Short mmCIF file of C-alpha atoms in Angstrom, two decimals:
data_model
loop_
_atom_site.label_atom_id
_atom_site.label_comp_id
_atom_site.label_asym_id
_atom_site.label_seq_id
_atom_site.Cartn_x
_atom_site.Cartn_y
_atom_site.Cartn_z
CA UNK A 188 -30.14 21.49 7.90
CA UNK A 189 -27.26 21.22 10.43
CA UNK A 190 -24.21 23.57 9.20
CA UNK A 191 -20.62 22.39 10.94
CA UNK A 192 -17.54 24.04 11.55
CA UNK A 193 -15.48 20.81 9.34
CA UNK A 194 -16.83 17.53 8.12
CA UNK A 195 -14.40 14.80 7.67
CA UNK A 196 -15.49 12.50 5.02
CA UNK A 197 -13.41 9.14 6.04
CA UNK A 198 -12.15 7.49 9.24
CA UNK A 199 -8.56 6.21 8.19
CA UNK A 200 -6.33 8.70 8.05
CA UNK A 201 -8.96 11.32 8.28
CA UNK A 202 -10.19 10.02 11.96
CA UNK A 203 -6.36 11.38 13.08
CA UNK A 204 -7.32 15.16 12.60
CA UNK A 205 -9.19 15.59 15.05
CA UNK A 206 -7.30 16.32 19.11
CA UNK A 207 -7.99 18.69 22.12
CA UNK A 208 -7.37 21.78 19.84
CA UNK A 209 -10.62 21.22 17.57
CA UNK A 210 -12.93 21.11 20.76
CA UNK A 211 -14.60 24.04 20.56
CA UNK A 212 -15.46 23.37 16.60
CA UNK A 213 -18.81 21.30 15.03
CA UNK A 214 -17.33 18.18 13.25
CA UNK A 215 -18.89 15.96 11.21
CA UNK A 216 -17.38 12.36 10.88
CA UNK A 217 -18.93 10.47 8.01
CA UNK A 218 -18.08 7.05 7.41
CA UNK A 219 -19.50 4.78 4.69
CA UNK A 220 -17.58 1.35 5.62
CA UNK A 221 -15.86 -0.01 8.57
CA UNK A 222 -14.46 2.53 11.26
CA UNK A 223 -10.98 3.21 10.56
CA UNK A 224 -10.46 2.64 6.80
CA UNK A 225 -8.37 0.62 4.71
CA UNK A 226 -4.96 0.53 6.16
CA UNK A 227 -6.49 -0.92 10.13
CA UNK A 228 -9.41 -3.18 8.59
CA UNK A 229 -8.75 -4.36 4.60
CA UNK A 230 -5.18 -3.13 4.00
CA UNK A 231 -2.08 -2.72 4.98
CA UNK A 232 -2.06 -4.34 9.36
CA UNK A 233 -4.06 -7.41 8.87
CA UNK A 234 -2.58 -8.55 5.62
CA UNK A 235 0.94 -8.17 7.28
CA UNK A 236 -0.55 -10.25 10.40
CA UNK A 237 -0.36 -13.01 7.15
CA UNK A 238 1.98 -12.21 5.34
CA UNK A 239 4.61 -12.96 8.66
CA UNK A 240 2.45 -16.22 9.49
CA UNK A 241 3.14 -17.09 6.04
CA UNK A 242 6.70 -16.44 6.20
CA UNK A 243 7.11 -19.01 9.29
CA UNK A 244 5.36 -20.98 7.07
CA UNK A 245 7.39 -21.13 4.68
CA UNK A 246 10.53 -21.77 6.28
CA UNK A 247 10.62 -25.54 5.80
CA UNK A 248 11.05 -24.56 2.39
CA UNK A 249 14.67 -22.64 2.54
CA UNK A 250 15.64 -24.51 5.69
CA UNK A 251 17.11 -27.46 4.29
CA UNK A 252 19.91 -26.00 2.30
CA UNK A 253 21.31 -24.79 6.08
CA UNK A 254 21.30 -28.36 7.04
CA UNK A 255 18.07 -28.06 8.92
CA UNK A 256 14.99 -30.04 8.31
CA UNK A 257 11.78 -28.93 8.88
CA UNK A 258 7.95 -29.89 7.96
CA UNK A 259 5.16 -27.82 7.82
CA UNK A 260 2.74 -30.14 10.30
CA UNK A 261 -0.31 -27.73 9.37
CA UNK A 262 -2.03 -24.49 8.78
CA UNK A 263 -5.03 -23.73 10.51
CA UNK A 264 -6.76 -21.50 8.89
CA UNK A 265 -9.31 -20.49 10.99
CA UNK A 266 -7.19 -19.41 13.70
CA UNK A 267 -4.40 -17.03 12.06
CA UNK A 268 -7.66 -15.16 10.52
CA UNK A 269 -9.24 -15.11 13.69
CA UNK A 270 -6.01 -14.03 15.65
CA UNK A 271 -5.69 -10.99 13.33
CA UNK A 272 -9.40 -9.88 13.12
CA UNK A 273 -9.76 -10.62 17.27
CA UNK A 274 -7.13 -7.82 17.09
CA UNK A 275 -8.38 -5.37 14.38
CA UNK A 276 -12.10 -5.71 14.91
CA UNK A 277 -12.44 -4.90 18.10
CA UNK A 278 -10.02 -1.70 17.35
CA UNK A 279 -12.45 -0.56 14.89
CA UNK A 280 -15.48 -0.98 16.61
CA UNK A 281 -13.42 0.99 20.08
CA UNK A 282 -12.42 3.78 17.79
CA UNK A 283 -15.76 4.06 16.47
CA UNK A 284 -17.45 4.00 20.11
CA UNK A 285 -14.64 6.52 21.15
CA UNK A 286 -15.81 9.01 18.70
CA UNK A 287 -19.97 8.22 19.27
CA UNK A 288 -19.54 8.06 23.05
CA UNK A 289 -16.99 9.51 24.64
CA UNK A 290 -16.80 13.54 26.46
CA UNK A 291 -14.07 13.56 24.97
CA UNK A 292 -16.25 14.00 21.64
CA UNK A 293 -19.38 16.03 22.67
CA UNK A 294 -18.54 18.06 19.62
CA UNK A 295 -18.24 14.85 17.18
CA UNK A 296 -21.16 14.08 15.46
CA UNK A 297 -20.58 10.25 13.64
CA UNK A 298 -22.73 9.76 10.55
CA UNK A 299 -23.01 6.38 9.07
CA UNK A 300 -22.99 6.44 4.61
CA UNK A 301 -21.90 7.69 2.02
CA UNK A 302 -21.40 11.37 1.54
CA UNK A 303 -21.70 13.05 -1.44
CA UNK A 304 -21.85 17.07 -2.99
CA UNK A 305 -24.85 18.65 -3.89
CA UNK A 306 -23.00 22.12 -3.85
CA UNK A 307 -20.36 24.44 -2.60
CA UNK A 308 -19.22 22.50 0.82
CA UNK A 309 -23.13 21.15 0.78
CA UNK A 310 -22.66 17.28 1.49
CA UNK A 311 -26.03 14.52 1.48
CA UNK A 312 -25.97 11.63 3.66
CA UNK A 313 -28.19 9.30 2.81
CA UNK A 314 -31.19 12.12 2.46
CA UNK A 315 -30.07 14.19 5.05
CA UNK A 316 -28.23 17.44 3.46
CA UNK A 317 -25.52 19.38 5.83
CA UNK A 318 -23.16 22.04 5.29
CA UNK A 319 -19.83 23.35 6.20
CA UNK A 320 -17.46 25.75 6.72
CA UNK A 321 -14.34 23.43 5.74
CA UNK A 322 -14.45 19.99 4.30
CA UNK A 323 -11.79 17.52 4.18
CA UNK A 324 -12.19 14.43 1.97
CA UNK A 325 -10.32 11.29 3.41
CA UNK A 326 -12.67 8.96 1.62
CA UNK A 327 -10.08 6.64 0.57
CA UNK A 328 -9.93 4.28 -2.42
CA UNK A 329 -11.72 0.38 -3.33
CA UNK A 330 -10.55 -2.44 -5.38
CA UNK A 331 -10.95 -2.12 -9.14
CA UNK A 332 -13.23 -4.45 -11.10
CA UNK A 333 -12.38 -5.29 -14.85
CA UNK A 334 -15.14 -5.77 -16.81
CA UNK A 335 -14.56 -9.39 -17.72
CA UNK A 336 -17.48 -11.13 -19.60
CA UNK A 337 -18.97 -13.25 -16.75
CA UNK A 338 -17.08 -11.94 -13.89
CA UNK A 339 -20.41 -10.32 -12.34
CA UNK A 340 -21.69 -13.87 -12.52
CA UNK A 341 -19.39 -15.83 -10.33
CA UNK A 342 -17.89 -15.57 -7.17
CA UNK A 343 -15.12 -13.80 -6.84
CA UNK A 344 -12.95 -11.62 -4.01
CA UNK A 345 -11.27 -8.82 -4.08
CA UNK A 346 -8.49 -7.47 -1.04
CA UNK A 347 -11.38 -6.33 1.07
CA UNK A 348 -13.06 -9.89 1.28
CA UNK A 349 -10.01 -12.63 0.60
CA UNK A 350 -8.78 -12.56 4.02
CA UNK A 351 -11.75 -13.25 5.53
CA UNK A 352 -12.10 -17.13 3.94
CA UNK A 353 -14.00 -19.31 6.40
CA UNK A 354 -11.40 -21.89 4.38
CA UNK A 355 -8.35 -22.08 2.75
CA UNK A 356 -9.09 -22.87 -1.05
CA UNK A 357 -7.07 -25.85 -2.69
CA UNK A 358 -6.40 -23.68 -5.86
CA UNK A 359 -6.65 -20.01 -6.41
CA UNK A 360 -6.57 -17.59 -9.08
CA UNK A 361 -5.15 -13.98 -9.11
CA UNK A 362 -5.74 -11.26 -11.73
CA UNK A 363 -3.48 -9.01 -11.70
CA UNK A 364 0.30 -8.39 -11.23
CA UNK A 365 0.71 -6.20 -8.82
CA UNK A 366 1.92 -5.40 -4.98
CA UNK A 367 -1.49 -6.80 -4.25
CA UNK A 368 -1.30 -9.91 -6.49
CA UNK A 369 2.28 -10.55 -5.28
CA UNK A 370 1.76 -10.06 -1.40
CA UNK A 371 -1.40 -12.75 -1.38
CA UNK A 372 0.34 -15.18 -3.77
CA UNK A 373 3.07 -14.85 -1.36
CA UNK A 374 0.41 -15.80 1.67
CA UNK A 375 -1.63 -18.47 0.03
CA UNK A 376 0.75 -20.48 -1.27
CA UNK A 377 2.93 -20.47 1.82
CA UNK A 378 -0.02 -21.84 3.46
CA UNK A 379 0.12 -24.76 0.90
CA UNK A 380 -2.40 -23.26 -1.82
CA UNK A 381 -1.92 -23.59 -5.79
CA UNK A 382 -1.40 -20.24 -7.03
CA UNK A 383 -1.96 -18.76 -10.97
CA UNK A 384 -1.04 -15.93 -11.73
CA UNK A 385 -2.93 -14.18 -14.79
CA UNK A 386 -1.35 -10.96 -15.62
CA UNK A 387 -2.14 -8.32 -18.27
CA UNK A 388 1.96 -7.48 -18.96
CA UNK A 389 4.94 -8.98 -19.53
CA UNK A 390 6.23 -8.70 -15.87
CA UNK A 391 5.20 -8.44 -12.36
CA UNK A 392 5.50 -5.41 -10.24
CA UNK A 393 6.74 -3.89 -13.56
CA UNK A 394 6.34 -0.03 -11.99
CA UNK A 395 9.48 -1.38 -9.65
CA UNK A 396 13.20 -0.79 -11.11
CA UNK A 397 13.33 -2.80 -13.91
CA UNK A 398 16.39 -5.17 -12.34
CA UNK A 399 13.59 -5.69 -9.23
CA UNK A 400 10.90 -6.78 -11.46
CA UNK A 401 12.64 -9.21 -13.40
CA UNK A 402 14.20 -10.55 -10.82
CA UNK A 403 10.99 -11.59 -9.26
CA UNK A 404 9.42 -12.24 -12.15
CA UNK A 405 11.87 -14.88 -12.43
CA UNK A 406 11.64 -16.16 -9.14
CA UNK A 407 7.92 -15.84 -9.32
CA UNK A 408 7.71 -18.56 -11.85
CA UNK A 409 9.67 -20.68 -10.36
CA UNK A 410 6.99 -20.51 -7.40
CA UNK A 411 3.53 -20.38 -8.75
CA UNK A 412 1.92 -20.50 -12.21
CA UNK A 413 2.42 -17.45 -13.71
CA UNK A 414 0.84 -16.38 -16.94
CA UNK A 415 2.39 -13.54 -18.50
CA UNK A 416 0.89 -11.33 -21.19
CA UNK A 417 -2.57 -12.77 -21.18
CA UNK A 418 -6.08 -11.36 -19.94
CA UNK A 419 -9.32 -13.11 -19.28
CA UNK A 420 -11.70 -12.99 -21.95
CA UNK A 421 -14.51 -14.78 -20.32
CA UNK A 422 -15.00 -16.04 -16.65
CA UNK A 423 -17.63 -18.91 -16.04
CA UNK A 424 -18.98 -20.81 -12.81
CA UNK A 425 -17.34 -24.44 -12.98
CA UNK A 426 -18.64 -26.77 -10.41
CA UNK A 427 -18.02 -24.93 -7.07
CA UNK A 428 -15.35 -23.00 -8.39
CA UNK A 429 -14.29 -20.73 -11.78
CA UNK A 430 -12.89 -20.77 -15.00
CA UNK A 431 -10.89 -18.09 -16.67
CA UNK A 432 -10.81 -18.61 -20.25
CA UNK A 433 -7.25 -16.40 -21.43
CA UNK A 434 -7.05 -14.79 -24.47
CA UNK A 435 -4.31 -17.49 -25.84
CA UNK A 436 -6.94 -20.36 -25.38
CA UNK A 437 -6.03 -21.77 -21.93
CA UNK A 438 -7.78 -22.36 -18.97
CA UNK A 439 -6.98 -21.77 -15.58
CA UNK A 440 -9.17 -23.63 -13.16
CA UNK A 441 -9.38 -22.15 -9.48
CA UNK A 442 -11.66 -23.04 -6.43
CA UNK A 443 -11.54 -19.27 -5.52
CA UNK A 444 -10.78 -16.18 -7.74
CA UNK A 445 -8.78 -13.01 -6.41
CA UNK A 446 -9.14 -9.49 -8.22
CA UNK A 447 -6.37 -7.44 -7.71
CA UNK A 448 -5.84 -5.06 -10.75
CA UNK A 449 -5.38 -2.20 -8.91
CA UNK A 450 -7.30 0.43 -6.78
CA UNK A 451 -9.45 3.00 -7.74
CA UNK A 452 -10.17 6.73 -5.73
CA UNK A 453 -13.57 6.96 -4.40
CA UNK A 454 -14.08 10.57 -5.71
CA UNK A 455 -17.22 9.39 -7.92
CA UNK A 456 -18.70 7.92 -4.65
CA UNK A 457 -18.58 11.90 -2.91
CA UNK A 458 -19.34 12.85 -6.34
CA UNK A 459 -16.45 15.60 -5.85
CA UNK A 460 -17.38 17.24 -9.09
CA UNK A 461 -20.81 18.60 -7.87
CA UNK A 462 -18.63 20.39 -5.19
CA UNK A 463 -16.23 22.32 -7.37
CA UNK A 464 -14.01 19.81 -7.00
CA UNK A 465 -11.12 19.30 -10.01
CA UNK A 466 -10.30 15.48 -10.77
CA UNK A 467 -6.98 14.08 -12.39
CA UNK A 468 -7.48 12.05 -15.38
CA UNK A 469 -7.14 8.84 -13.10
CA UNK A 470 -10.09 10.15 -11.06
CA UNK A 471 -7.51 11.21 -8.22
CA UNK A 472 -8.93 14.98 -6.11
CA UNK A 473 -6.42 17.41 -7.55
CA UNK A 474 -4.47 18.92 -4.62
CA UNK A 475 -1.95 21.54 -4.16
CA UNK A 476 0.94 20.94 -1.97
CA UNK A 477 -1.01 22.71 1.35
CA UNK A 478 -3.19 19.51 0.21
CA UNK A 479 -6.23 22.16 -0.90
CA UNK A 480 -8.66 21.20 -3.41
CA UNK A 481 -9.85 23.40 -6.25
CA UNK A 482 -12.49 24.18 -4.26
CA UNK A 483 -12.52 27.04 -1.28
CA UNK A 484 -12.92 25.48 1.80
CA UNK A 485 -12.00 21.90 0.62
CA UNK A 486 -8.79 19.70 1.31
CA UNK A 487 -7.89 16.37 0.53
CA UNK A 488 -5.56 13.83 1.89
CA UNK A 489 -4.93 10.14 1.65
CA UNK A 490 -5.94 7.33 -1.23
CA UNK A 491 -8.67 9.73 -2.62
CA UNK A 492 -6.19 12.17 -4.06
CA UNK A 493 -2.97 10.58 -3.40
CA UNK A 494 -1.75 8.07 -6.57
CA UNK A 495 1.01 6.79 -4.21
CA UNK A 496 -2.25 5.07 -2.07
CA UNK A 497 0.05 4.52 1.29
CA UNK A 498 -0.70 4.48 4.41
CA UNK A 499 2.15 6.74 5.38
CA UNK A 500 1.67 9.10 2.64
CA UNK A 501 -1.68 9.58 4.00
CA UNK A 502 -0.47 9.80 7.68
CA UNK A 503 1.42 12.68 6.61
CA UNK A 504 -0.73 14.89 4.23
CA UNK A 505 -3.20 14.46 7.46
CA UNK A 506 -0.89 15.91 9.29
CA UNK A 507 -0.18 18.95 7.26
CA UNK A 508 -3.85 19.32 6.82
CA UNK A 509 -4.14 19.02 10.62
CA UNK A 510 -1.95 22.18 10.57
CA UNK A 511 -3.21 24.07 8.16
CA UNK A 512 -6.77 23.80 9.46
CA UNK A 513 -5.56 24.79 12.70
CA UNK A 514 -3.11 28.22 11.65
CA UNK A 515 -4.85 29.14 7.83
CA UNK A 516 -2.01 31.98 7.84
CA UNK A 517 0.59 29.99 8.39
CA UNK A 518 0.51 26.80 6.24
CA UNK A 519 2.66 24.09 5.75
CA UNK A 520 3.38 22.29 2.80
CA UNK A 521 3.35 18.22 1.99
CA UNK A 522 6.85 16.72 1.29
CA UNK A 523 6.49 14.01 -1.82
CA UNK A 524 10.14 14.04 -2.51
CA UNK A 525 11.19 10.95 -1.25
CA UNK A 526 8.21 8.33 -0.58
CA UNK A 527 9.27 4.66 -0.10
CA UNK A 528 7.00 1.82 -0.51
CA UNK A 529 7.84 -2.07 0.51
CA UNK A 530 6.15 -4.76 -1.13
CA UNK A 531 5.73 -7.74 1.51
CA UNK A 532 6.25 -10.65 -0.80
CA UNK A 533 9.05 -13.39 -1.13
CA UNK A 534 11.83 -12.38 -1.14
CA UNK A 535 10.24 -8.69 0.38
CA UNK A 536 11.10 -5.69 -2.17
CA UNK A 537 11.33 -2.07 -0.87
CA UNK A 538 11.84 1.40 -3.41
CA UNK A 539 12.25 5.08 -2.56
CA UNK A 540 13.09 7.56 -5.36
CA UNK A 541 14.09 7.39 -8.84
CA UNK A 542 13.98 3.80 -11.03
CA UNK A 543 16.70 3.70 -13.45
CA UNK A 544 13.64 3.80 -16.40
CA UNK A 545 12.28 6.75 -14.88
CA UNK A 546 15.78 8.32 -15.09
CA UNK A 547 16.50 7.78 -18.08
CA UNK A 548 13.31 8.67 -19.59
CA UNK A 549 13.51 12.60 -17.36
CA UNK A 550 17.12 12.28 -18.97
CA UNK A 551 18.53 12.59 -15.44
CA UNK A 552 22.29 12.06 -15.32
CA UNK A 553 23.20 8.92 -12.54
CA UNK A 554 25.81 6.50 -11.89
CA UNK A 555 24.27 2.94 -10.55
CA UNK A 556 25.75 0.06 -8.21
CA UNK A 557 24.37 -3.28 -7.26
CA UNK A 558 25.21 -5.32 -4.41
CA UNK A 559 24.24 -8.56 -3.52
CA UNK A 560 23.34 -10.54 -0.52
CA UNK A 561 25.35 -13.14 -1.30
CA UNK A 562 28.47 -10.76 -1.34
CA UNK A 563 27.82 -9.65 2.20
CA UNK A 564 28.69 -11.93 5.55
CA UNK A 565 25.25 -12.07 6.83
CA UNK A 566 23.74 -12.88 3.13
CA UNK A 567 26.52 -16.03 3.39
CA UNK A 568 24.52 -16.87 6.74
CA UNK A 569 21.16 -16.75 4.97
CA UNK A 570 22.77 -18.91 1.58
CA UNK A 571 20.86 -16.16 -0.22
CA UNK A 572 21.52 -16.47 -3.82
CA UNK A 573 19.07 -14.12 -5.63
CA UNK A 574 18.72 -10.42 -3.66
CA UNK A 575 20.65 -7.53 -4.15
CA UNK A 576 20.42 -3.80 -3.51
CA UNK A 577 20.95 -1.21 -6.16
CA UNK A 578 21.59 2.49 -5.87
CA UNK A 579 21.49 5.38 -7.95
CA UNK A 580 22.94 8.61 -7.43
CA UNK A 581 24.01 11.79 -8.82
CA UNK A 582 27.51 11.62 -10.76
CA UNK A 583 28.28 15.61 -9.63
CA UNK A 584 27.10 16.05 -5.87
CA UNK A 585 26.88 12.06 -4.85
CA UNK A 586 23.83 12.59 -3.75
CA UNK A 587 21.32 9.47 -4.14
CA UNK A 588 18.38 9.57 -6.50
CA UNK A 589 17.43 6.16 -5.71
CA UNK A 590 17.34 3.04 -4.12
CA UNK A 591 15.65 -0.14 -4.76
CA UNK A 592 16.46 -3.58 -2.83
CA UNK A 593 15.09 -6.93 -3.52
CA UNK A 594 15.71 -9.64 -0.38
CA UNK A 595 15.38 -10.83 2.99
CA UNK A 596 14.05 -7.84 5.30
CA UNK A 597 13.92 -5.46 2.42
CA UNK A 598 11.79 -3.00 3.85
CA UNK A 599 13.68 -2.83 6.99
CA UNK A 600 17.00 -2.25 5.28
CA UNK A 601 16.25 0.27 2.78
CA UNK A 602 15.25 2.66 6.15
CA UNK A 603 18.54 4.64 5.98
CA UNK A 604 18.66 5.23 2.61
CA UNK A 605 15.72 6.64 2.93
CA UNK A 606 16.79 9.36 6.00
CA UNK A 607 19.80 10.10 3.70
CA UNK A 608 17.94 11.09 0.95
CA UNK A 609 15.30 12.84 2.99
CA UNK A 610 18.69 14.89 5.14
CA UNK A 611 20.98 15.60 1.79
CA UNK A 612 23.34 13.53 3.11
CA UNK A 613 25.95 11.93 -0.37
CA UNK A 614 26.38 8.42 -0.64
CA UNK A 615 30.46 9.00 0.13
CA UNK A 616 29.93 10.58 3.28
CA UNK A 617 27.07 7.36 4.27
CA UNK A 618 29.02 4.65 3.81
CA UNK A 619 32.13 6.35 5.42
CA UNK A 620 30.75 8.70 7.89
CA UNK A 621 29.45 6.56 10.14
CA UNK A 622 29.81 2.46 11.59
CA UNK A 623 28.13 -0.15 9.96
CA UNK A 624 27.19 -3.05 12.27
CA UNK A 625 29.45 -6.60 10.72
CA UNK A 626 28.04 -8.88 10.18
CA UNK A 627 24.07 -7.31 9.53
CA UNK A 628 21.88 -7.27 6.70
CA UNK A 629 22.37 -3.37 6.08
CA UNK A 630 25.84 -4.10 4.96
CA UNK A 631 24.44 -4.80 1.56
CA UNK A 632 23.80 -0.52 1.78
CA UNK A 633 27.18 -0.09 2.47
CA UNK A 634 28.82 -1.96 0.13
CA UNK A 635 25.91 -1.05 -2.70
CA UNK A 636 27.32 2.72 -1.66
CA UNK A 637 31.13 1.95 -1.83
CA UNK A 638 30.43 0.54 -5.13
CA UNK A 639 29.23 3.76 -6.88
CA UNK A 640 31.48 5.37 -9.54
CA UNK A 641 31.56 8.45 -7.83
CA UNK A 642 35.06 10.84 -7.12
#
C-alpha cells in the first residue's frame, strides 16, 4: 500500500496545485475522465469556441436593420467542431503527458479511475488502496439525468457529448431552462437548427434578476419553441429520432435530444462519506472558508463543493488551498463575496451580487436603476432595442449590492462593476471619479450609476 504526502483527486482546477514548491512531496494525481476536467474539455473553452462561431453566424440575422445584407452561405459542421477539439484535445492529452513524463514530475504519480474512501484519508483506485497525509478533492461535477420514463431507452446527450455531433441535427430538443439550455439553443439554432425548449418553470434562467429573466424569456420565444411550465412524462424512440410526450398532451418531435437540467457534485462517486466527509443537502463537500472539509487532513475546492460550479470560483479556492497546503499556520481564507457569472447566450447576460428577489426576501434596504442600450450612443450604433443594465445599491453608503446586465458584450461590460464592488468603491464616486470612454458599450454602467436615487 503506497502512502503519499497529498493526493489530488481531479485534474481541472485541482491539476493547478501542484509547482516547484511541492517537489520534494509524494503526490498522487487521480483522474477518472479526460485530463484537465470540465472547464478545458466539456465546459466552459470549447463551448465558447461555438458559442462565438455561432454569433458570426448569426449576424445575417440583425444585419439588415443597419442597411446591410447578409446570407448565411453555410455551416460546416464538421470543421468548427474539429477546429475547437484540434485545439483542446491535444491540450489535454500534453498536460496529461506533462504530468506522466516529464522531470519536472518525478514526484507525480498519475492514476487513471475513479477514487473513492474506504477510511480516514484511505482512497481505492480501482482495487488498489493508498493513503495520505492530505487529500484534496477536485473531483468536479456531471450532468444530471431526470428520471423520465423511457429516457434510458433512447438516445440522448447531455453537455459532455452534444458538441461532439459527427452532424448537425435538423431539429433538437432541450430539457431544461437553464445557462446550459440557453447557451446551446443559442449555438444550434444559429447554425440553422430547430430548437424546443421544454422547461420545468415558468421562465428561463429564472435564478437571474427577475427583469433579466423575463426579458429573455421573452425574447427566447420569439426565437425558438419554448414550452414553459411543462415536463416530460414519457420519452420514446421515433424513427431515428425521439419523442417527448409533455405533461399537457403535446409532443415535441426532435432528431436529437439535449439534457441539461442541471449539474450534479460527484461526491457519491469518491464516496466522501466513508472518509468523514460532511455533505450539504444538495450533495455539495461541506467546506469552511480555508476550503477544509469536515474531515482532518481533507480540503475541497471547485464543482464538488462549490454550488456556484465556475470555473473561476474554482481557480480561486485552488489557489487558497495551494496556500494553505503550503504555510498550515498561516492560512488564507476564500473570498465568495462578490462572484459574477455570464451566461453566453443571445443577447449575452452577465450577474454579480444581489438580485432584487434575493433582496427583498434578506429584507436588504436598496435603491435600483436601469439603463438601456438604446439610451446610450453606442447602443444607437447597434439599433439595440431590448438590453439594459440594472444596478442596485445601498440607499445609506452608495455602495452597490448588485448588478445584472442583459445585451451585447454583457460579460465584458459588467467587469468594472465587478472591481468596484470587490474595492468598496460607491456608485457616486464610479461614475464621477473617473472617464468613461464616448461613445463605448460601458456607458450603459455609467449612466445605469448616474441614475440611482442616491444623495
Amino acid at each position: 500500500m503506497r502512502h503519499f504526502d497529498l493526493v489530488i483527486v481531479g485534474t481541472g482546477s485541482g491539476n493547478s496545485l501542484l509547482d516547484s514548491r511541492f517537489a520534494d512531496w509524494e503526490v498522487a494525481l487521480v483522474e477518472r475522465g479526460t485530463f484537465g476536467g470540465t472547464c478545458l474539455n466539456v465546459g466552459c473553452i470549447p463551448t465558447k469556441m461555438y458559442v462565438h462561431a455561432a454569433d458570426l453566424a448569426a449576424t445575417p440575422e440583425h444585419a439588415g436593420r443597419l442597411g446591410v445584407d447578409l446570407t448565411l452561405d453555410g455551416v460546416r459542421w464538421p470543421e468548427i467542431r474539429d477546429r475547437i477539439y484540434g485545439r483542446i484535445d491535444p491540450i489535454a492529452a500534453n498536460g496529461e503527458r506533462y504530468r506522466r513524463d516529464h522531470p519536472d514530475n518525478a514526484h507525480v504519480s498519475v492514476y487513471t479511475g475513479t477514487a473513492r474512501f474506504t477510511g480516514e484519508r484511505r482512497l481505492e483506485i480501482d482495487g488498489e488502496t493508498i493513503t495520505a497525509d492530505r487529500v484534496v478533492l477536485a473531483a468536479g461535477s456531471r450532468p444530471m439525468v431526470p428520471a423520465v420514463p423511457g429516457l434510458a431507452d433512447v438516445p440522448f446527450h447531455t453537455s459532455d457529448t452534444i458538441m461532439r455531433l459527427a452532424a448537425l441535427p435538423r431539429r433538437l430538443a432541450i430539457l431544461g431552462g437553464g445557462f446550459i439550455a440557453a447557451e446551446f439553443a443559442h449555438v444550434f439554432s444559429s447554425f440553422g437548427v430547430e430548437v424546443s425548449l421544454v422547461v420545468r418553470s415558468d421562465g428561463l434562467l429564472r435564478r437571474e434578476d427577475r427583469d433579466i429573466s423575463m426579458q429573455f424569456t421573452k425574447l427566447a420565444a420569439q426565437r425558438w419553441d419554448v414550452r414553459l411550465g411543462r415536463e416530460p412524462e414519457r420519452v420514446e424512440r421515433r424513427g431515428d429520432g425521439v419523442r417527448l410526450h409533455l405533461d399537457d398532451g403535446a409532443t415535441v418531435d426532435a432528431d436529437a435530444l439535449l439534457v441539461a437540467i442541471g449539474r450534479t457534485p460527484n461526491s457519491d462517486l469518491v464516496n466522501a462519506a466513508a472518509g468523514g466527509i460532511e455533505l450539504s443537502p444538495y450533495g455539495y463537500v461541506m467546506v469552511d472558508a480555508e476550503q477544509r472539509t469536515t474531515a482532518e487532513g481533507v480540503w475541497a475546492l471547485g464543482d464538488i463543493s462549490s454550488p456556484w460550479q465556475l470555473k473561476h470560483v474554482a481557480n480561486h479556492e485552488a489557489r487558497v488551498v495551494q496556500h494553505n497546503l503550503l504555510h498550515p499556520n498561516d492560512p488564507i481564507e476564500s473570498d465568495h463575496r462578490f462572484v459574477p457569472h455570464a451566461v453566453f447566450t443571445a443577447p449575452q447576460i452577465a450577474s454579480v451580487g444581489l438580485t432584487e428577489q434575493e433582496a427583498q426576501e434578506r429584507g436588504v434596504a436598496y435603491v435600483t436603476a436601469t439603463q438601456a442600450y438604446s439610451g446610450i450612443a453606442y447602443g444607437w450604433a447597434m439599433e439595440d432595442g431590448t438590453g439594459f443594465a440594472k444596478l442596485l445599491a445601498d440607499p445609506r453608503t452608495g455602495l452597490l449590492l448588485g448588478a445584472h446586465v442583459i445585451g451585447p458584450q454583457a460579460a465584458t461590460v459588467i467587469q468594472p462593476v465587478i472591481q468596484a464592488m470587490s474595492f468598496g468603491l460607491d456608485a457616486r464616486s464610479m461614475a464621477r471619479g473617473q472617464y468613461w470612454i464616448h461613445p463605448a458599450v460601458p456607458e450603459v454602467i455609467e449612466n445605469a450609476l448616474l441614475n440611482l436615487p442616491l444623495p
